[in-house]
XYZ file of C-alpha atoms in Angstrom:
658
model
C -0.015 -0.026 0.099
C 1.496 3.400 -1.074
C 0.991 6.775 0.348
C 0.489 9.799 -1.854
C -0.456 12.890 0.116
C 0.160 15.354 -2.653
C -1.705 13.477 -5.361
C -4.717 13.150 -2.904
C -4.483 16.924 -2.281
C -4.640 17.754 -5.981
C -7.375 15.182 -6.653
C -9.403 16.739 -3.680
C -8.996 20.302 -5.438
C -10.019 18.773 -8.845
C -13.009 16.884 -7.367
C -15.474 19.407 -5.733
C -18.173 17.949 -3.849
C -21.245 17.368 -5.785
C -24.508 19.145 -4.855
C -26.959 17.345 -2.663
C -29.411 15.535 -5.055
C -32.924 14.788 -4.489
C -32.251 11.074 -4.090
C -29.679 11.991 -1.461
C -32.226 14.165 0.274
C -34.781 11.515 0.379
C -32.278 9.106 1.693
C -31.576 11.390 4.728
C -35.417 11.762 5.198
C -35.875 7.949 5.117
C -32.901 7.380 7.403
C -34.243 9.903 9.988
C -37.760 8.280 9.940
C -36.253 4.761 10.321
C -34.281 5.841 13.186
C -37.193 7.369 14.772
C -39.219 4.275 14.504
C -36.347 2.247 15.790
C -36.021 4.457 18.801
C -39.769 4.245 19.662
C -39.730 0.309 19.318
C -36.545 0.313 21.729
C -38.536 2.607 24.373
C -41.734 0.471 24.063
C -40.016 -2.927 24.237
C -37.205 -2.060 26.613
C -38.733 -3.274 29.895
C -39.901 -6.418 28.149
C -36.614 -7.237 26.607
C -34.823 -6.939 29.838
C -37.217 -8.831 31.940
C -37.142 -11.942 29.584
C -33.416 -12.499 30.455
C -33.831 -11.424 34.027
C -31.396 -8.437 33.844
C -31.866 -5.158 35.717
C -33.423 -2.151 33.904
C -30.701 0.419 33.172
C -33.226 3.086 32.287
C -35.110 4.542 29.292
C -32.128 6.064 27.645
C -30.305 2.616 27.189
C -33.808 1.158 26.118
C -33.481 3.489 22.889
C -29.604 3.943 22.670
C -28.642 0.385 22.196
C -30.819 -0.380 19.313
C -30.160 2.955 17.615
C -26.350 2.696 18.230
C -26.135 -0.734 16.854
C -28.317 0.210 13.748
C -26.221 3.319 12.900
C -22.911 1.761 13.494
C -23.626 -1.431 11.403
C -25.174 0.880 8.713
C -21.917 2.995 8.644
C -19.957 -0.210 8.339
C -22.058 -1.254 5.440
C -21.925 2.262 3.703
C -17.980 2.222 4.073
C -17.993 -1.411 2.671
C -20.226 -0.364 -0.255
C -18.114 2.714 -0.968
C -14.991 0.602 -1.107
C -16.486 -2.046 -3.158
C -17.790 0.699 -5.473
C -14.336 2.081 -5.874
C -12.798 -1.282 -6.541
C -15.475 -2.208 -9.075
C -15.839 1.189 -10.961
C -12.513 2.820 -10.702
C -10.609 3.451 -13.922
C -7.009 3.887 -12.395
C -4.122 5.434 -14.194
C -1.048 3.553 -15.279
C 0.485 4.255 -11.747
C -2.596 3.040 -9.913
C -4.194 6.406 -8.980
C -7.994 6.269 -9.133
C -9.958 8.640 -11.242
C -12.058 11.651 -10.153
C -15.379 9.989 -10.128
C -13.924 7.104 -7.879
C -12.154 9.601 -5.736
C -15.579 11.144 -4.777
C -16.636 7.716 -3.557
C -13.275 7.540 -1.731
C -14.022 10.828 0.187
C -17.473 9.475 0.966
C -15.834 6.353 2.672
C -13.287 8.514 4.394
C -15.883 10.808 5.968
C -18.098 7.748 6.928
C -15.268 5.923 8.425
C -14.385 8.858 10.826
C -18.129 8.941 12.063
C -17.935 5.071 12.261
C -14.880 5.146 14.474
C -16.474 7.582 16.925
C -19.653 5.793 17.208
C -18.034 2.314 17.787
C -16.193 3.796 20.624
C -19.377 5.034 22.134
C -20.933 1.564 21.587
C -18.175 -0.030 23.640
C -19.659 1.977 26.759
C -23.047 1.561 25.824
C -22.737 -2.198 25.236
C -20.861 -2.647 28.522
C -23.559 -0.634 30.322
C -26.262 -2.884 28.700
C -24.621 -6.031 29.710
C -24.091 -4.839 33.336
C -27.584 -3.483 33.698
C -26.382 -0.057 34.570
C -26.908 3.277 33.044
C -23.778 4.443 30.997
C -23.296 7.645 33.113
C -23.290 5.703 36.170
C -20.989 3.108 34.974
C -18.332 5.657 33.868
C -18.712 7.452 37.311
C -18.156 4.254 39.166
C -14.896 3.547 37.435
C -16.014 0.044 36.676
C -15.801 0.366 32.875
C -12.896 -1.955 32.317
C -14.504 -4.703 34.524
C -17.791 -4.273 32.630
C -16.087 -4.602 29.285
C -14.126 -7.608 30.440
C -17.302 -9.252 31.626
C -19.183 -8.604 28.438
C -18.733 -10.487 25.121
C -19.945 -7.892 22.722
C -18.182 -4.846 24.125
C -14.682 -6.321 23.141
C -16.173 -6.888 19.655
C -16.968 -3.077 19.506
C -13.332 -2.521 20.427
C -12.437 -4.535 17.367
C -14.885 -2.622 15.213
C -13.514 0.667 16.311
C -9.874 -0.442 15.718
C -10.903 -1.532 12.165
C -12.606 1.581 11.672
C -9.683 3.710 12.753
C -7.430 1.965 10.281
C -9.733 2.671 7.531
C -10.149 6.315 8.415
C -6.457 6.744 8.758
C -5.499 4.805 5.668
C -8.016 6.588 3.441
C -6.384 9.942 4.341
C -3.021 8.384 2.954
C -3.855 6.635 -0.175
C -5.438 7.184 -3.514
C -4.425 4.075 -5.398
C -6.689 1.308 -6.399
C -4.886 -1.598 -4.650
C -5.252 0.096 -1.302
C -8.909 0.172 -1.472
C -8.781 -3.601 -2.152
C -6.597 -4.049 1.017
C -9.000 -1.984 3.169
C -11.714 -4.353 2.345
C -10.138 -6.733 4.907
C -10.523 -4.653 8.032
C -13.983 -3.570 6.803
C -14.911 -7.374 6.488
C -13.445 -8.081 9.941
C -15.481 -5.185 11.550
C -18.636 -6.448 9.887
C -18.127 -10.054 10.879
C -17.069 -9.253 14.445
C -20.388 -7.995 15.668
C -22.493 -10.710 13.821
C -20.632 -13.494 15.575
C -20.991 -12.318 19.066
C -24.852 -11.861 19.095
C -27.404 -14.541 19.282
C -25.618 -16.297 16.321
C -22.563 -17.114 18.587
C -24.365 -18.933 21.414
C -26.350 -21.878 22.375
C -27.041 -24.986 20.539
C -26.114 -25.243 16.885
C -24.183 -22.106 17.319
C -21.449 -23.521 14.906
C -24.077 -23.641 12.136
C -25.207 -20.163 13.086
C -21.897 -18.491 13.432
C -20.751 -19.707 9.902
C -23.984 -18.509 8.449
C -24.092 -15.249 10.372
C -20.645 -14.293 8.765
C -21.956 -14.846 5.327
C -25.237 -13.268 5.994
C -23.712 -10.075 7.638
C -21.470 -9.610 4.712
C -23.962 -10.158 2.186
C -26.331 -7.719 3.691
C -23.666 -5.010 4.287
C -22.474 -5.361 0.719
C -25.883 -5.153 -0.639
C -26.864 -2.141 1.562
C -23.704 -0.234 0.808
C -23.825 -0.827 -3.043
C -27.480 0.209 -3.319
C -27.020 3.383 -1.124
C -23.864 4.297 -3.190
C -25.681 3.993 -6.437
C -28.806 5.925 -5.245
C -26.755 8.705 -3.644
C -24.576 9.299 -6.677
C -27.308 8.606 -9.211
C -24.861 6.599 -11.353
C -26.071 3.677 -13.334
C -24.846 0.297 -11.957
C -22.370 -1.669 -14.180
C -23.249 -5.169 -15.009
C -20.745 -6.450 -12.556
C -22.231 -4.341 -9.738
C -25.776 -5.790 -10.683
C -24.338 -9.319 -10.448
C -22.833 -8.507 -7.109
C -26.034 -7.156 -5.877
C -28.136 -10.152 -6.994
C -25.433 -12.635 -5.522
C -25.438 -10.664 -2.301
C -29.320 -10.743 -2.065
C -29.440 -14.598 -2.718
C -26.718 -15.270 -0.054
C -28.528 -12.917 2.490
C -31.991 -14.751 1.755
C -30.494 -18.239 2.033
C -28.439 -17.708 5.118
C -31.053 -15.482 6.876
C -33.536 -18.361 6.516
C -31.091 -20.674 8.231
C -30.502 -18.273 10.995
C -34.331 -17.626 11.491
C -34.986 -21.459 11.498
C -32.254 -22.035 14.055
C -33.216 -19.357 16.341
C -36.843 -19.941 16.610
C -38.153 -23.206 18.181
C -40.378 -25.069 15.865
C -42.615 -22.813 14.041
C -43.467 -20.463 16.713
C -44.067 -16.942 15.344
C -45.738 -15.353 18.400
C -42.688 -13.410 19.485
C -41.254 -9.977 18.486
C -38.083 -11.656 17.355
C -39.899 -13.856 14.936
C -42.118 -11.123 13.486
C -39.115 -8.928 12.959
C -37.348 -11.834 11.228
C -40.219 -12.361 8.755
C -40.396 -8.526 8.138
C -36.612 -8.487 7.439
C -37.044 -11.613 5.160
C -39.863 -9.898 3.228
C -37.868 -6.728 2.750
C -34.781 -8.585 1.488
C -37.033 -10.707 -0.901
C -38.639 -7.583 -2.409
C -35.099 -5.988 -3.006
C -33.738 -9.338 -4.526
C -36.810 -9.732 -6.924
C -36.316 -6.108 -8.011
C -32.598 -6.706 -8.674
C -33.245 -9.905 -10.576
C -35.691 -8.123 -12.709
C -33.416 -5.217 -13.485
C -30.580 -7.627 -14.402
C -32.383 -10.340 -16.234
C -35.757 -8.817 -17.514
C -35.520 -5.149 -18.138
C -32.892 -2.658 -16.850
C -34.302 -0.315 -14.343
C -32.889 3.126 -14.777
C -35.097 5.099 -12.511
C -33.546 7.065 -9.620
C -36.775 6.554 -7.640
C -36.204 2.630 -7.823
C -32.684 3.026 -6.723
C -33.695 5.221 -3.763
C -36.421 2.835 -2.763
C -34.055 -0.177 -2.761
C -31.509 1.642 -0.568
C -34.264 2.532 1.740
C -35.473 -0.967 1.873
C -32.117 -2.371 2.815
C -31.778 0.412 5.307
C -35.073 -0.475 6.895
C -33.935 -4.146 6.940
C -30.676 -3.313 8.785
C -32.923 -1.415 11.418
C -35.010 -4.567 11.726
C -31.952 -6.749 12.300
C -30.736 -4.207 14.838
C -33.893 -4.474 16.758
C -33.462 -8.396 16.632
C -29.830 -8.258 17.667
C -30.580 -6.374 21.002
C -32.879 -9.177 22.243
C -32.281 -12.990 22.970
C -33.653 -15.353 20.386
C -36.642 -17.418 21.499
C -34.809 -20.730 21.404
C -32.290 -19.496 23.950
C -35.046 -18.398 26.358
C -36.627 -21.727 26.766
C -33.467 -24.113 26.074
C -31.847 -25.675 29.082
C -28.234 -25.087 28.229
C -25.447 -27.924 28.718
C -21.854 -27.402 28.514
C -21.686 -28.875 25.153
C -24.423 -26.204 24.135
C -22.138 -23.541 25.457
C -18.755 -24.637 24.082
C -19.571 -26.635 21.087
C -23.253 -26.253 20.036
C -23.645 -29.993 19.634
C -23.020 -33.308 21.237
C -20.317 -35.777 20.861
C -21.442 -38.886 22.646
C -19.025 -41.298 20.709
C -15.244 -41.330 20.554
C -13.591 -40.461 17.206
C -13.035 -43.439 14.771
C -13.086 -43.819 11.060
C -16.809 -44.294 10.955
C -17.562 -41.291 13.029
C -15.138 -39.053 11.284
C -16.724 -39.985 7.916
C -20.417 -39.750 9.058
C -20.598 -36.896 11.678
C -21.161 -34.128 9.201
C -22.051 -30.475 10.077
C -21.849 -28.518 6.883
C -19.743 -25.253 7.341
C -21.520 -22.446 5.760
C -18.196 -20.462 5.085
C -15.711 -22.973 3.989
C -18.172 -25.607 2.665
C -19.888 -23.108 0.505
C -16.406 -21.657 -0.487
C -15.158 -25.115 -1.554
C -18.385 -25.696 -3.783
C -18.137 -22.226 -5.231
C -14.391 -22.713 -6.091
C -15.004 -26.161 -7.690
C -17.948 -25.008 -9.839
C -16.175 -21.920 -10.928
C -13.043 -23.873 -11.977
C -15.046 -26.345 -13.886
C -17.026 -23.594 -15.591
C -13.609 -22.007 -16.649
C -12.267 -25.483 -17.757
C -15.453 -26.002 -20.033
C -15.052 -22.471 -21.444
C -11.381 -23.293 -22.382
C -12.495 -26.309 -24.184
C -15.248 -24.434 -25.918
C -12.844 -21.986 -27.231
C -10.610 -24.981 -28.569
C -7.881 -24.312 -26.183
C -6.284 -27.003 -24.194
C -5.937 -27.209 -20.372
C -3.935 -29.964 -18.571
C -6.600 -32.448 -16.901
C -4.187 -32.861 -14.020
C -4.701 -29.321 -13.048
C -8.347 -29.891 -13.000
C -8.017 -33.064 -10.968
C -5.624 -31.201 -8.445
C -8.041 -28.454 -8.059
C -11.017 -30.466 -7.594
C -9.219 -32.732 -5.127
C -8.242 -29.613 -3.185
C -11.915 -28.431 -2.973
C -13.065 -31.906 -1.981
C -10.552 -32.216 0.796
C -11.363 -28.684 2.046
C -15.165 -29.645 2.050
C -14.267 -32.741 4.050
C -12.057 -30.977 6.510
C -14.416 -27.995 7.216
C -17.718 -30.031 7.312
C -17.001 -33.650 8.367
C -16.234 -35.232 11.573
C -12.720 -33.931 11.323
C -14.135 -30.539 12.113
C -16.680 -31.689 14.700
C -14.207 -33.583 16.726
C -11.474 -30.941 15.827
C -13.375 -28.308 17.842
C -13.406 -30.620 20.922
C -10.145 -32.563 20.840
C -6.530 -31.048 20.219
C -5.289 -34.062 18.452
C -7.936 -34.079 15.858
C -7.695 -30.174 15.529
C -4.032 -30.661 14.855
C -4.829 -32.962 12.098
C -7.293 -30.412 10.722
C -4.575 -27.902 10.956
C -1.961 -29.817 8.977
C -4.491 -30.768 6.358
C -5.465 -27.054 5.852
C -1.972 -25.636 6.054
C 0.247 -28.304 4.177
C -1.891 -30.547 2.028
C -4.883 -28.574 0.656
C -2.810 -25.498 -0.473
C -0.513 -28.001 -2.519
C -3.485 -29.246 -4.415
C -4.782 -25.925 -4.973
C -1.662 -24.366 -6.099
C -1.096 -27.060 -8.698
C -4.497 -26.213 -10.136
C -3.150 -22.743 -11.468
C -6.494 -20.955 -10.932
C -5.080 -17.433 -11.709
C -3.603 -18.716 -15.142
C -6.971 -20.197 -15.914
C -8.859 -17.038 -14.952
C -6.725 -14.854 -16.968
C -7.124 -17.146 -20.038
C -11.059 -17.198 -19.592
C -12.154 -13.924 -18.313
C -12.810 -11.444 -21.168
C -10.935 -8.299 -21.439
C -12.550 -5.012 -21.066
C -13.092 -3.144 -24.472
C -12.498 0.241 -25.249
C -14.763 2.624 -23.240
C -15.831 -0.104 -20.978
C -15.249 -0.207 -17.186
C -12.507 -2.556 -16.157
C -13.785 -6.042 -15.172
C -12.682 -9.073 -13.138
C -9.676 -9.787 -15.530
C -8.308 -6.264 -15.131
C -8.842 -6.296 -11.339
C -7.003 -9.559 -11.085
C -4.070 -8.287 -13.341
C -3.807 -5.192 -11.079
C -3.808 -7.018 -7.923
C -1.348 -9.609 -9.216
C 1.246 -6.881 -10.116
C 0.630 -4.825 -7.000
C 3.312 -4.298 -4.377
C 1.004 -5.989 -1.704
C 1.080 -9.114 -3.707
C 4.901 -8.764 -4.319
C 5.545 -8.412 -0.623
C 3.159 -11.259 0.513
C 4.355 -13.705 -2.264
C 8.057 -12.781 -1.651
C 9.718 -16.300 -0.811
C 11.166 -14.870 2.543
C 7.699 -13.294 3.544
C 5.978 -16.501 2.712
C 8.764 -18.637 4.598
C 8.508 -16.335 7.765
C 4.617 -16.539 7.959
C 4.526 -20.255 7.267
C 7.236 -21.038 9.957
C 6.135 -18.433 12.687
C 2.394 -19.018 12.423
C 2.174 -22.187 14.487
C 4.177 -20.793 17.271
C 2.421 -17.541 17.560
C -0.842 -19.261 17.446
C -0.440 -22.152 19.882
C 2.300 -20.806 22.249
C 0.625 -17.368 23.018
C -2.836 -16.705 24.717
C -4.388 -16.376 21.146
C -5.246 -20.056 20.964
C -7.095 -19.801 24.358
C -9.410 -17.262 22.759
C -9.685 -18.873 19.231
C -10.453 -22.615 20.705
C -13.328 -21.042 22.891
C -15.521 -19.567 19.883
C -16.456 -20.990 16.696
C -15.446 -17.898 14.801
C -11.894 -18.490 16.318
C -11.809 -21.977 14.511
C -12.997 -20.246 11.309
C -10.313 -17.772 11.556
C -7.504 -20.158 12.252
C -8.739 -22.389 9.274
C -8.623 -19.074 6.981
C -5.190 -18.209 8.338
C -3.628 -21.472 7.811
C -5.092 -22.062 4.482
C -3.999 -18.715 3.086
C -0.405 -18.860 4.643
C -0.010 -22.277 3.057
C -1.079 -21.250 -0.319
C 1.349 -18.190 -0.175
C 4.272 -20.669 0.703
C 3.529 -23.339 -1.768
C 2.705 -20.567 -4.533
C 6.332 -19.357 -4.089
C 7.761 -23.033 -4.477
C 5.641 -24.738 -6.953
C 3.264 -22.227 -8.089
C 2.032 -22.545 -11.853
C 0.436 -19.023 -11.644
C 2.598 -16.107 -12.546
C 4.450 -14.446 -9.473
C 6.211 -11.172 -8.909
C 9.097 -13.095 -7.743
C 10.456 -16.589 -8.084
C 13.527 -18.437 -6.904
C 15.552 -20.656 -9.111
C 14.886 -24.293 -8.497
C 17.678 -25.119 -6.229
C 16.537 -22.208 -4.085
C 13.058 -23.528 -3.902
C 14.240 -26.827 -2.814
C 16.409 -25.254 -0.097
C 13.490 -23.043 1.088
C 11.312 -26.367 1.308
C 13.920 -28.269 3.307
C 14.561 -25.139 5.501
C 10.906 -25.407 6.743
C 11.137 -29.029 7.896
C 13.296 -28.521 11.156
C 10.981 -25.698 12.248
C 7.951 -28.072 12.004
C 9.521 -30.933 13.567
C 10.781 -28.793 16.448
C 7.138 -27.491 16.701
C 5.830 -31.150 17.083
C 8.440 -32.035 19.498
C 7.444 -29.042 21.652
C 3.843 -30.135 21.729
C 4.865 -33.577 22.692
C 7.219 -32.712 25.508
C 5.589 -29.799 27.150
C 3.903 -30.347 30.466
C 1.463 -27.412 30.217
C -1.899 -28.140 28.324
C -2.628 -25.687 25.623
C -6.203 -24.427 25.877
C -6.523 -26.217 29.094
C -9.635 -24.325 30.488
C -11.614 -25.022 27.362
C -10.821 -28.660 27.087
C -11.657 -29.050 30.716
C -14.990 -27.170 30.211
C -15.925 -29.423 27.450
C -15.035 -32.570 29.493
C -15.478 -35.224 26.945
C -16.547 -38.422 28.925
C -14.565 -40.808 26.780
C -11.087 -38.663 26.766
C -9.061 -39.978 29.589
C -6.422 -37.105 29.534
C -6.274 -34.030 27.732
C -2.399 -33.988 28.354
C -2.139 -37.186 26.367
C -4.275 -35.932 23.700
C -2.127 -32.789 23.227
C 0.983 -35.155 23.060
C -0.765 -37.204 20.237
C -1.571 -33.966 18.522
C 2.286 -33.095 18.602
C 2.981 -36.478 17.064
C 0.574 -35.691 14.398
C 2.162 -32.343 13.743
C 5.577 -34.076 13.728
C 4.792 -36.865 11.314
C 2.074 -35.098 8.910
C 4.693 -33.267 6.802
C 6.019 -36.261 4.973
C 3.226 -36.718 2.470
C 3.013 -33.092 1.628
C 6.845 -32.763 1.231
C 6.937 -35.795 -1.024
C 4.110 -34.273 -3.341
C 5.905 -31.034 -3.408
C 9.307 -32.538 -4.200
C 7.574 -34.598 -7.003
C 6.081 -31.573 -8.408
C 9.322 -29.480 -8.201
C 11.373 -32.158 -9.976
C 8.683 -32.518 -12.549
C 8.561 -28.826 -13.227
C 12.332 -28.501 -13.117
C 12.589 -31.275 -15.879
C 9.994 -29.609 -17.998
C 11.858 -26.496 -17.905
C 15.175 -28.049 -18.887
C 13.418 -29.638 -21.868
C 11.971 -26.332 -22.875
C 15.384 -24.515 -22.706
C 16.901 -27.478 -24.640
C 14.267 -27.350 -27.371
C 14.672 -23.556 -27.556
C 18.420 -23.690 -27.807
C 18.205 -26.402 -30.626
C 15.858 -24.404 -32.508
C 18.032 -21.443 -32.219
C 20.941 -23.337 -33.190
C 19.238 -24.596 -36.267
C 17.975 -21.136 -37.286
C 19.506 -18.778 -39.792
C 20.042 -16.274 -37.029
C 22.398 -18.238 -35.280
C 25.307 -17.614 -37.633
C 28.564 -17.195 -35.809
C 29.611 -14.117 -37.649
C 26.243 -12.419 -36.847
C 26.605 -13.259 -33.128
C 30.092 -11.782 -33.123
C 28.850 -8.640 -34.847
C 25.927 -8.309 -32.224
C 28.471 -8.779 -29.496
C 30.580 -6.061 -30.896
C 27.584 -3.478 -31.126
C 26.771 -4.332 -27.582
C 30.291 -3.770 -26.361
C 30.414 -0.354 -28.435
C 27.076 0.709 -26.722
C 28.476 -0.107 -23.244
C 31.633 1.970 -23.782
C 29.571 4.931 -25.315
C 27.408 4.918 -22.070
């Protein structure tokens, strides 16, 4: 990510703020009306909401402040996300990566919104701590017990994460004006959106593993859809086809995973609670918006500003309804009698792990399970497209990619994940598969090369599309840094030590979102490392083959020492969590950790063999290509010795003249 303050100042001077349009005015009016309605609901339902869970009543101010603050903060996060996505999808950057004036106006919107978002997130830390303590905010601040209240709350630390991410976005947007910087900022924005979604109703109680993964996808889909629609309505711009496809896809994901969340949080078919009624209302709004988007994309384009404004207001209203649901417990949790397994796992594990249970105890992961299916379908579609064009694509790459997706689906959704969330040994097998086995298969599939050969290039006058975005990202300094062999080596080696030998693991293992975070981290780090060694896709920097082999063997002692450290340490990693789960058929959590260390020590052999075979094969193919090229050059008329001597003389004269 590069800084360019002078260019930013020039762009600000060259891009005056546009006048407030009628659509923007209606958006402000609608936002005020929705906020007033939500505040009224908070005041009316406040006593009932606190009485249901048995908490003390903190006063009328907090009755309204919590849902209003939640709504505005999540709406600001969605608007920032939509603005960043709009810049990424619609910008026409110059050759040096600087975004154009139209995209810069959206950049300024994101910059200003992120400042307000940061301030409100900090306020929500106090409001949430006061809510969970049952004390008025001013009284809590006056008593000096704010830090204790934050420590006792689960959502207050999540608001701290949101405030930190918003601050990073606000500061960074002041320093950058290049396209790739906005792509990078999507990461903290995504973390901020997900942080709140996984700490509410979705992160607790029975089946919270299903709900947490579904809530991640649902929250991101709703935020992206709301942000894109509001950005389109506020600017009066006509959305590109890529933006329309993104809106339709986001709406479909929101509907599917919203239905899953509503089904899991309402016992049976009971709809006699505020929570259920609000859920149905949110679903109805999402359905209407999605049908309108599908009509505009597949039937008849909708160019009316009124339709865009109505779509943005409908999504804003849906987010207000979701905020009203988030500040009260789901009906299922009020009537359910919790067990330790409900709290820490979300499901029961009455049988010890064996081949049968690992293969049959399936709990589909909404995040990585869906990702594996999407990646497989997308790759197959690209392969079919290549064959239709008459181009060839190695079948081995197709098999490797599909095998990687299949193993990812199995690792994230089968008994390996179910038991891996409760046992350190199975978790370590899951970790090694995600970090050392799946990335090898995916890297050998060459997905970037396939995408560059299949995706169409944007024509003259057309907005850049996925092919251009992928090319810019591939040649960016961020990618060059992350894919550098030494960077990949350090991340690959240091990650296990940082995660398992620091307090991080005690936090990650406690929550399902922690398991998802670890899975994503190990998968990405493994992909970066093996891309630097056996990557088929083009990379900014590549070592010669002897250097790649040396880098591969340099990793082995670090992983061996990591496994030995796990086998020999007397302290149990994540001891409090594993004792709380208290699996009846697990005799000793210390012995289970030693077994996990043995798995970590021995699990490197098969991936290393696969990588060495791939390396030797690639090296031999390169040597054959070089030999063929040299033979062709020797047989051509241009390889005349006198001509070579003459060219060498010209090069020497040019060097002397310089």
